Amino acid sequence: MRRYERRPAARRRSAPARRDSAQREGCSMSALTKEEGLFVSAIHAAQIDEPLPRATWALYLLCVAVVVAIGWSAVAKVDEIARNEGRVVPDGREQVIASLDAGILRELFVREGQEVQAGQELAHLDPTRVEAQQNESQAKQRMLMAARARLTAEANGRSVIQFPPEAPAGSRPAQAETESFDARRRSLDEAVASINRSAAMLTRELKLS
């Protein structure tokens, strides 16, 4: 004969236990009932009934930021920079660039390995030495041109020297050549006069004899 045993009725679960069970089953509890409020403290009930809005919005913003970051990393392209040592070898013949005149470098406008164009200014040298040599050469040139003008006037028997524009009459070479021309002309005139006097004396002697 089968015996029936009377099982005790299941105890009524407390409000926190039912709430945890409902949360595990996916149910959301927006507020507490009067019976559940008897089993929880006032602080816990206030936290369940009125969740903190700041924490909720912060959680939402964090989720949105994570989604945006994942989307950006999947779409955006990031440039990769790699550094390494190398050497540039030209295809044609290397052209050595050098100055014809040695001097002191005052200013440099290019750097090593830079591409340059024809006629581009590369550097400035100190012009002190070059200018001194140039001035000396120009002075010698003016003196030679003034001397040539003096010799031309003497050869043609002119009384006035015609100096070129490069050595005008008021310049120092022209003045020096003019003084030399006058002195040589006086000497020549004196020599001619002396020869004429000697010739006249010889003529008189021949007539007397």
PDB file of C-alpha atoms in Angstrom:
ATOM      1  CA  MET A   1       0.000   0.000   0.000  1.00  0.00           C
ATOM      2  CA  ARG A   2       1.466   3.311  -1.086  1.00  0.00           C
ATOM      3  CA  ARG A   3       1.963   5.791   1.613  1.00  0.00           C
ATOM      4  CA  TYR A   4       1.503   9.427   0.993  1.00  0.00           C
ATOM      5  CA  GLU A   5       3.728  11.790   2.845  1.00  0.00           C
ATOM      6  CA  ARG A   6       2.767  15.346   3.272  1.00  0.00           C
ATOM      7  CA  ARG A   7       5.567  17.588   2.267  1.00  0.00           C
ATOM      8  CA  PRO A   8       5.963  20.907   3.968  1.00  0.00           C
ATOM      9  CA  ALA A   9       4.994  23.886   1.910  1.00  0.00           C
ATOM     10  CA  ALA A  10       7.833  25.792   0.341  1.00  0.00           C
ATOM     11  CA  ARG A  11       8.877  28.681   2.336  1.00  0.00           C
ATOM     12  CA  ARG A  12       8.125  32.028   0.959  1.00  0.00           C
ATOM     13  CA  ARG A  13      11.278  33.556  -0.303  1.00  0.00           C
ATOM     14  CA  SER A  14      12.276  36.907   0.963  1.00  0.00           C
ATOM     15  CA  ALA A  15      12.159  40.014  -1.218  1.00  0.00           C
ATOM     16  CA  PRO A  16      15.922  40.195  -1.881  1.00  0.00           C
ATOM     17  CA  ALA A  17      15.974  36.511  -2.875  1.00  0.00           C
ATOM     18  CA  ARG A  18      13.027  36.987  -5.265  1.00  0.00           C
ATOM     19  CA  ARG A  19      14.612  40.117  -6.694  1.00  0.00           C
ATOM     20  CA  ASP A  20      17.922  38.340  -7.332  1.00  0.00           C
ATOM     21  CA  SER A  21      16.066  35.460  -8.952  1.00  0.00           C
ATOM     22  CA  ALA A  22      14.104  37.835 -11.157  1.00  0.00           C
ATOM     23  CA  GLN A  23      17.292  39.579 -12.209  1.00  0.00           C
ATOM     24  CA  ARG A  24      18.922  36.239 -13.095  1.00  0.00           C
ATOM     25  CA  GLU A  25      15.896  35.310 -15.189  1.00  0.00           C
ATOM     26  CA  GLY A  26      16.135  38.570 -17.143  1.00  0.00           C
ATOM     27  CA  CYS A  27      13.260  40.379 -15.488  1.00  0.00           C
ATOM     28  CA  SER A  28      13.635  44.052 -14.609  1.00  0.00           C
ATOM     29  CA  MET A  29      12.205  45.481 -11.408  1.00  0.00           C
ATOM     30  CA  SER A  30      11.380  49.127 -11.569  1.00  0.00           C
ATOM     31  CA  ALA A  31       9.870  49.436  -8.091  1.00  0.00           C
ATOM     32  CA  LEU A  32       9.282  47.431  -4.906  1.00  0.00           C
ATOM     33  CA  THR A  33       5.922  46.189  -3.726  1.00  0.00           C
ATOM     34  CA  LYS A  34       4.652  46.820  -0.213  1.00  0.00           C
ATOM     35  CA  GLU A  35       5.390  43.255   0.854  1.00  0.00           C
ATOM     36  CA  GLU A  36       8.946  43.409  -0.518  1.00  0.00           C
ATOM     37  CA  GLY A  37       9.549  46.732   1.172  1.00  0.00           C
ATOM     38  CA  LEU A  38       9.146  45.035   4.560  1.00  0.00           C
ATOM     39  CA  PHE A  39      12.230  42.885   4.001  1.00  0.00           C
ATOM     40  CA  VAL A  40      14.739  45.520   2.765  1.00  0.00           C
ATOM     41  CA  SER A  41      16.246  48.568   4.335  1.00  0.00           C
ATOM     42  CA  ALA A  42      15.195  52.089   3.440  1.00  0.00           C
ATOM     43  CA  ILE A  43      18.523  52.882   1.720  1.00  0.00           C
ATOM     44  CA  HIS A  44      18.406  49.747  -0.412  1.00  0.00           C
ATOM     45  CA  ALA A  45      14.805  50.409  -1.364  1.00  0.00           C
ATOM     46  CA  ALA A  46      15.642  53.988  -2.379  1.00  0.00           C
ATOM     47  CA  GLN A  47      18.505  52.752  -4.571  1.00  0.00           C
ATOM     48  CA  ILE A  48      16.192  50.278  -6.313  1.00  0.00           C
ATOM     49  CA  ASP A  49      13.268  52.675  -6.745  1.00  0.00           C
ATOM     50  CA  GLU A  50      15.354  55.684  -7.878  1.00  0.00           C
ATOM     51  CA  PRO A  51      18.597  54.683  -9.643  1.00  0.00           C
ATOM     52  CA  LEU A  52      21.323  57.315  -9.929  1.00  0.00           C
ATOM     53  CA  PRO A  53      20.918  59.206 -13.257  1.00  0.00           C
ATOM     54  CA  ARG A  54      24.584  60.294 -13.392  1.00  0.00           C
ATOM     55  CA  ALA A  55      25.885  56.763 -13.159  1.00  0.00           C
ATOM     56  CA  THR A  56      23.423  55.630 -15.823  1.00  0.00           C
ATOM     57  CA  TRP A  57      24.404  58.388 -18.242  1.00  0.00           C
ATOM     58  CA  ALA A  58      28.082  57.780 -17.560  1.00  0.00           C
ATOM     59  CA  LEU A  59      27.607  54.114 -18.428  1.00  0.00           C
ATOM     60  CA  TYR A  60      25.766  55.044 -21.636  1.00  0.00           C
ATOM     61  CA  LEU A  61      28.507  57.488 -22.653  1.00  0.00           C
ATOM     62  CA  LEU A  62      31.183  54.897 -21.959  1.00  0.00           C
ATOM     63  CA  CYS A  63      29.399  52.378 -24.175  1.00  0.00           C
ATOM     64  CA  VAL A  64      29.024  54.954 -26.958  1.00  0.00           C
ATOM     65  CA  ALA A  65      32.720  55.886 -26.697  1.00  0.00           C
ATOM     66  CA  VAL A  66      33.740  52.226 -26.941  1.00  0.00           C
ATOM     67  CA  VAL A  67      31.545  51.716 -30.015  1.00  0.00           C
ATOM     68  CA  VAL A  68      32.905  54.872 -31.687  1.00  0.00           C
ATOM     69  CA  ALA A  69      36.500  53.855 -30.943  1.00  0.00           C
ATOM     70  CA  ILE A  70      35.953  50.400 -32.416  1.00  0.00           C
ATOM     71  CA  GLY A  71      34.337  51.868 -35.539  1.00  0.00           C
ATOM     72  CA  TRP A  72      37.091  54.451 -35.985  1.00  0.00           C
ATOM     73  CA  SER A  73      39.823  51.829 -35.640  1.00  0.00           C
ATOM     74  CA  ALA A  74      38.116  49.713 -38.306  1.00  0.00           C
ATOM     75  CA  VAL A  75      37.691  52.568 -40.826  1.00  0.00           C
ATOM     76  CA  ALA A  76      40.530  55.057 -40.220  1.00  0.00           C
ATOM     77  CA  LYS A  77      43.965  54.664 -41.802  1.00  0.00           C
ATOM     78  CA  VAL A  78      47.051  55.417 -39.728  1.00  0.00           C
ATOM     79  CA  ASP A  79      50.320  56.329 -41.464  1.00  0.00           C
ATOM     80  CA  GLU A  80      53.258  54.206 -40.452  1.00  0.00           C
ATOM     81  CA  ILE A  81      56.700  55.825 -40.282  1.00  0.00           C
ATOM     82  CA  ALA A  82      59.846  53.712 -40.439  1.00  0.00           C
ATOM     83  CA  ARG A  83      63.383  55.065 -40.107  1.00  0.00           C
ATOM     84  CA  ASN A  84      66.424  53.502 -41.692  1.00  0.00           C
ATOM     85  CA  GLU A  85      69.843  54.520 -42.960  1.00  0.00           C
ATOM     86  CA  GLY A  86      70.509  54.577 -46.705  1.00  0.00           C
ATOM     87  CA  ARG A  87      72.705  56.049 -49.431  1.00  0.00           C
ATOM     88  CA  VAL A  88      71.634  57.898 -52.569  1.00  0.00           C
ATOM     89  CA  VAL A  89      73.523  56.748 -55.675  1.00  0.00           C
ATOM     90  CA  PRO A  90      73.073  58.929 -58.812  1.00  0.00           C
ATOM     91  CA  ASP A  91      72.371  57.267 -62.144  1.00  0.00           C
ATOM     92  CA  GLY A  92      74.641  59.577 -64.129  1.00  0.00           C
ATOM     93  CA  ARG A  93      78.025  61.128 -63.588  1.00  0.00           C
ATOM     94  CA  GLU A  94      78.658  63.018 -60.371  1.00  0.00           C
ATOM     95  CA  GLN A  95      79.335  66.725 -60.802  1.00  0.00           C
ATOM     96  CA  VAL A  96      81.762  68.318 -58.362  1.00  0.00           C
ATOM     97  CA  ILE A  97      80.772  71.899 -57.517  1.00  0.00           C
ATOM     98  CA  ALA A  98      83.664  74.140 -56.509  1.00  0.00           C
ATOM     99  CA  SER A  99      84.608  77.798 -56.635  1.00  0.00           C
ATOM    100  CA  LEU A 100      87.306  78.943 -59.057  1.00  0.00           C
ATOM    101  CA  ASP A 101      88.667  81.420 -56.524  1.00  0.00           C
ATOM    102  CA  ALA A 102      89.489  80.420 -52.980  1.00  0.00           C
ATOM    103  CA  GLY A 103      88.137  82.560 -50.188  1.00  0.00           C
ATOM    104  CA  ILE A 104      86.337  82.740 -46.870  1.00  0.00           C
ATOM    105  CA  LEU A 105      82.772  81.390 -46.871  1.00  0.00           C
ATOM    106  CA  ARG A 106      80.392  84.049 -45.559  1.00  0.00           C
ATOM    107  CA  GLU A 107      76.954  82.461 -46.139  1.00  0.00           C
ATOM    108  CA  LEU A 108      75.704  79.055 -47.385  1.00  0.00           C
ATOM    109  CA  PHE A 109      72.236  78.768 -48.971  1.00  0.00           C
ATOM    110  CA  VAL A 110      72.045  74.992 -49.601  1.00  0.00           C
ATOM    111  CA  ARG A 111      72.726  71.820 -47.658  1.00  0.00           C
ATOM    112  CA  GLU A 112      74.348  68.547 -48.630  1.00  0.00           C
ATOM    113  CA  GLY A 113      72.114  66.357 -50.788  1.00  0.00           C
ATOM    114  CA  GLN A 114      69.718  69.160 -51.760  1.00  0.00           C
ATOM    115  CA  GLU A 115      68.572  69.425 -55.380  1.00  0.00           C
ATOM    116  CA  VAL A 116      69.564  72.691 -57.085  1.00  0.00           C
ATOM    117  CA  GLN A 117      68.691  74.378 -60.365  1.00  0.00           C
ATOM    118  CA  ALA A 118      70.948  75.893 -63.002  1.00  0.00           C
ATOM    119  CA  GLY A 119      71.893  79.436 -62.047  1.00  0.00           C
ATOM    120  CA  GLN A 120      70.800  79.043 -58.428  1.00  0.00           C
ATOM    121  CA  GLU A 121      72.865  80.925 -55.861  1.00  0.00           C
ATOM    122  CA  LEU A 122      74.670  78.441 -53.621  1.00  0.00           C
ATOM    123  CA  ALA A 123      76.934  80.441 -51.324  1.00  0.00           C
ATOM    124  CA  HIS A 124      78.484  83.836 -50.637  1.00  0.00           C
ATOM    125  CA  LEU A 125      82.236  84.274 -50.271  1.00  0.00           C
ATOM    126  CA  ASP A 126      83.873  87.113 -48.400  1.00  0.00           C
ATOM    127  CA  PRO A 127      84.511  89.705 -51.155  1.00  0.00           C
ATOM    128  CA  THR A 128      87.287  91.581 -49.331  1.00  0.00           C
ATOM    129  CA  ARG A 129      90.181  89.773 -50.989  1.00  0.00           C
ATOM    130  CA  VAL A 130      88.530  89.581 -54.400  1.00  0.00           C
ATOM    131  CA  GLU A 131      87.535  93.248 -54.337  1.00  0.00           C
ATOM    132  CA  ALA A 132      91.099  94.257 -53.450  1.00  0.00           C
ATOM    133  CA  GLN A 133      92.491  92.244 -56.359  1.00  0.00           C
ATOM    134  CA  GLN A 134      89.826  93.629 -58.677  1.00  0.00           C
ATOM    135  CA  ASN A 135      90.545  97.228 -57.679  1.00  0.00           C
ATOM    136  CA  GLU A 136      94.264  96.669 -58.206  1.00  0.00           C
ATOM    137  CA  SER A 137      93.682  95.171 -61.654  1.00  0.00           C
ATOM    138  CA  GLN A 138      91.354  98.012 -62.647  1.00  0.00           C
ATOM    139  CA  ALA A 139      93.914 100.592 -61.511  1.00  0.00           C
ATOM    140  CA  LYS A 140      96.609  98.910 -63.618  1.00  0.00           C
ATOM    141  CA  GLN A 141      94.240  98.833 -66.569  1.00  0.00           C
ATOM    142  CA  ARG A 142      93.526 102.579 -66.282  1.00  0.00           C
ATOM    143  CA  MET A 143      97.254 103.345 -66.026  1.00  0.00           C
ATOM    144  CA  LEU A 144      98.034 101.298 -69.140  1.00  0.00           C
ATOM    145  CA  MET A 145      95.211 102.921 -71.116  1.00  0.00           C
ATOM    146  CA  ALA A 146      96.396 106.409 -70.095  1.00  0.00           C
ATOM    147  CA  ALA A 147      99.981 105.514 -71.073  1.00  0.00           C
ATOM    148  CA  ARG A 148      98.793 104.283 -74.465  1.00  0.00           C
ATOM    149  CA  ALA A 149      96.926 107.545 -75.036  1.00  0.00           C
ATOM    150  CA  ARG A 150     100.097 109.529 -74.165  1.00  0.00           C
ATOM    151  CA  LEU A 151     102.292 107.479 -76.491  1.00  0.00           C
ATOM    152  CA  THR A 152      99.734 107.847 -79.282  1.00  0.00           C
ATOM    153  CA  ALA A 153      99.754 111.634 -78.849  1.00  0.00           C
ATOM    154  CA  GLU A 154     103.581 111.723 -78.867  1.00  0.00           C
ATOM    155  CA  ALA A 155     103.774 109.539 -81.970  1.00  0.00           C
ATOM    156  CA  ASN A 156     101.277 111.692 -83.853  1.00  0.00           C
ATOM    157  CA  GLY A 157     102.814 114.969 -82.671  1.00  0.00           C
ATOM    158  CA  ARG A 158      99.708 116.142 -80.869  1.00  0.00           C
ATOM    159  CA  SER A 159      99.803 118.835 -78.254  1.00  0.00           C
ATOM    160  CA  VAL A 160      96.849 117.428 -76.289  1.00  0.00           C
ATOM    161  CA  ILE A 161      96.269 113.854 -75.137  1.00  0.00           C
ATOM    162  CA  GLN A 162      92.909 112.284 -75.898  1.00  0.00           C
ATOM    163  CA  PHE A 163      92.175 109.968 -72.969  1.00  0.00           C
ATOM    164  CA  PRO A 164      89.595 107.126 -73.248  1.00  0.00           C
ATOM    165  CA  PRO A 165      86.405 107.048 -71.121  1.00  0.00           C
ATOM    166  CA  GLU A 166      87.900 104.331 -68.896  1.00  0.00           C
ATOM    167  CA  ALA A 167      90.672 106.773 -67.860  1.00  0.00           C
ATOM    168  CA  PRO A 168      89.185 110.292 -68.020  1.00  0.00           C
ATOM    169  CA  ALA A 169      91.303 113.434 -67.925  1.00  0.00           C
ATOM    170  CA  GLY A 170      90.557 114.131 -64.268  1.00  0.00           C
ATOM    171  CA  SER A 171      91.691 110.718 -63.015  1.00  0.00           C
ATOM    172  CA  ARG A 172      95.036 110.132 -61.321  1.00  0.00           C
ATOM    173  CA  PRO A 173      96.505 108.016 -64.170  1.00  0.00           C
ATOM    174  CA  ALA A 174      95.536 110.713 -66.695  1.00  0.00           C
ATOM    175  CA  GLN A 175      97.096 113.461 -64.589  1.00  0.00           C
ATOM    176  CA  ALA A 176     100.300 111.466 -64.175  1.00  0.00           C
ATOM    177  CA  GLU A 177     100.526 110.778 -67.907  1.00  0.00           C
ATOM    178  CA  THR A 178      99.766 114.431 -68.692  1.00  0.00           C
ATOM    179  CA  GLU A 179     102.648 115.568 -66.473  1.00  0.00           C
ATOM    180  CA  SER A 180     104.920 113.004 -68.113  1.00  0.00           C
ATOM    181  CA  PHE A 181     103.753 114.128 -71.558  1.00  0.00           C
ATOM    182  CA  ASP A 182     104.467 117.783 -70.793  1.00  0.00           C
ATOM    183  CA  ALA A 183     107.890 116.965 -69.341  1.00  0.00           C
ATOM    184  CA  ARG A 184     108.855 114.807 -72.311  1.00  0.00           C
ATOM    185  CA  ARG A 185     107.566 117.451 -74.705  1.00  0.00           C
ATOM    186  CA  ARG A 186     109.643 120.167 -73.050  1.00  0.00           C
ATOM    187  CA  SER A 187     112.671 117.903 -73.138  1.00  0.00           C
ATOM    188  CA  LEU A 188     112.032 117.141 -76.794  1.00  0.00           C
ATOM    189  CA  ASP A 189     111.578 120.818 -77.631  1.00  0.00           C
ATOM    190  CA  GLU A 190     114.819 121.652 -75.845  1.00  0.00           C
ATOM    191  CA  ALA A 191     116.630 118.880 -77.702  1.00  0.00           C
ATOM    192  CA  VAL A 192     115.234 120.057 -81.021  1.00  0.00           C
ATOM    193  CA  ALA A 193     116.210 123.647 -80.228  1.00  0.00           C
ATOM    194  CA  SER A 194     119.729 122.552 -79.281  1.00  0.00           C
ATOM    195  CA  ILE A 195     120.076 120.590 -82.497  1.00  0.00           C
ATOM    196  CA  ASN A 196     118.835 123.558 -84.503  1.00  0.00           C
ATOM    197  CA  ARG A 197     121.372 125.848 -82.841  1.00  0.00           C
ATOM    198  CA  SER A 198     124.157 123.384 -83.543  1.00  0.00           C
ATOM    199  CA  ALA A 199     123.052 123.109 -87.156  1.00  0.00           C
ATOM    200  CA  ALA A 200     122.987 126.906 -87.517  1.00  0.00           C
ATOM    201  CA  MET A 201     126.509 127.231 -86.118  1.00  0.00           C
ATOM    202  CA  LEU A 202     127.815 124.588 -88.501  1.00  0.00           C
ATOM    203  CA  THR A 203     126.151 126.371 -91.389  1.00  0.00           C
ATOM    204  CA  ARG A 204     127.839 129.679 -90.496  1.00  0.00           C
ATOM    205  CA  GLU A 205     131.218 127.969 -90.147  1.00  0.00           C
ATOM    206  CA  LEU A 206     130.833 126.409 -93.558  1.00  0.00           C
ATOM    207  CA  LYS A 207     130.008 129.777 -95.056  1.00  0.00           C
ATOM    208  CA  LEU A 208     133.069 131.396 -93.451  1.00  0.00           C
ATOM    209  CA  SER A 209     135.383 128.712 -94.693  1.00  0.00           C
TER     210      SER A 209
END
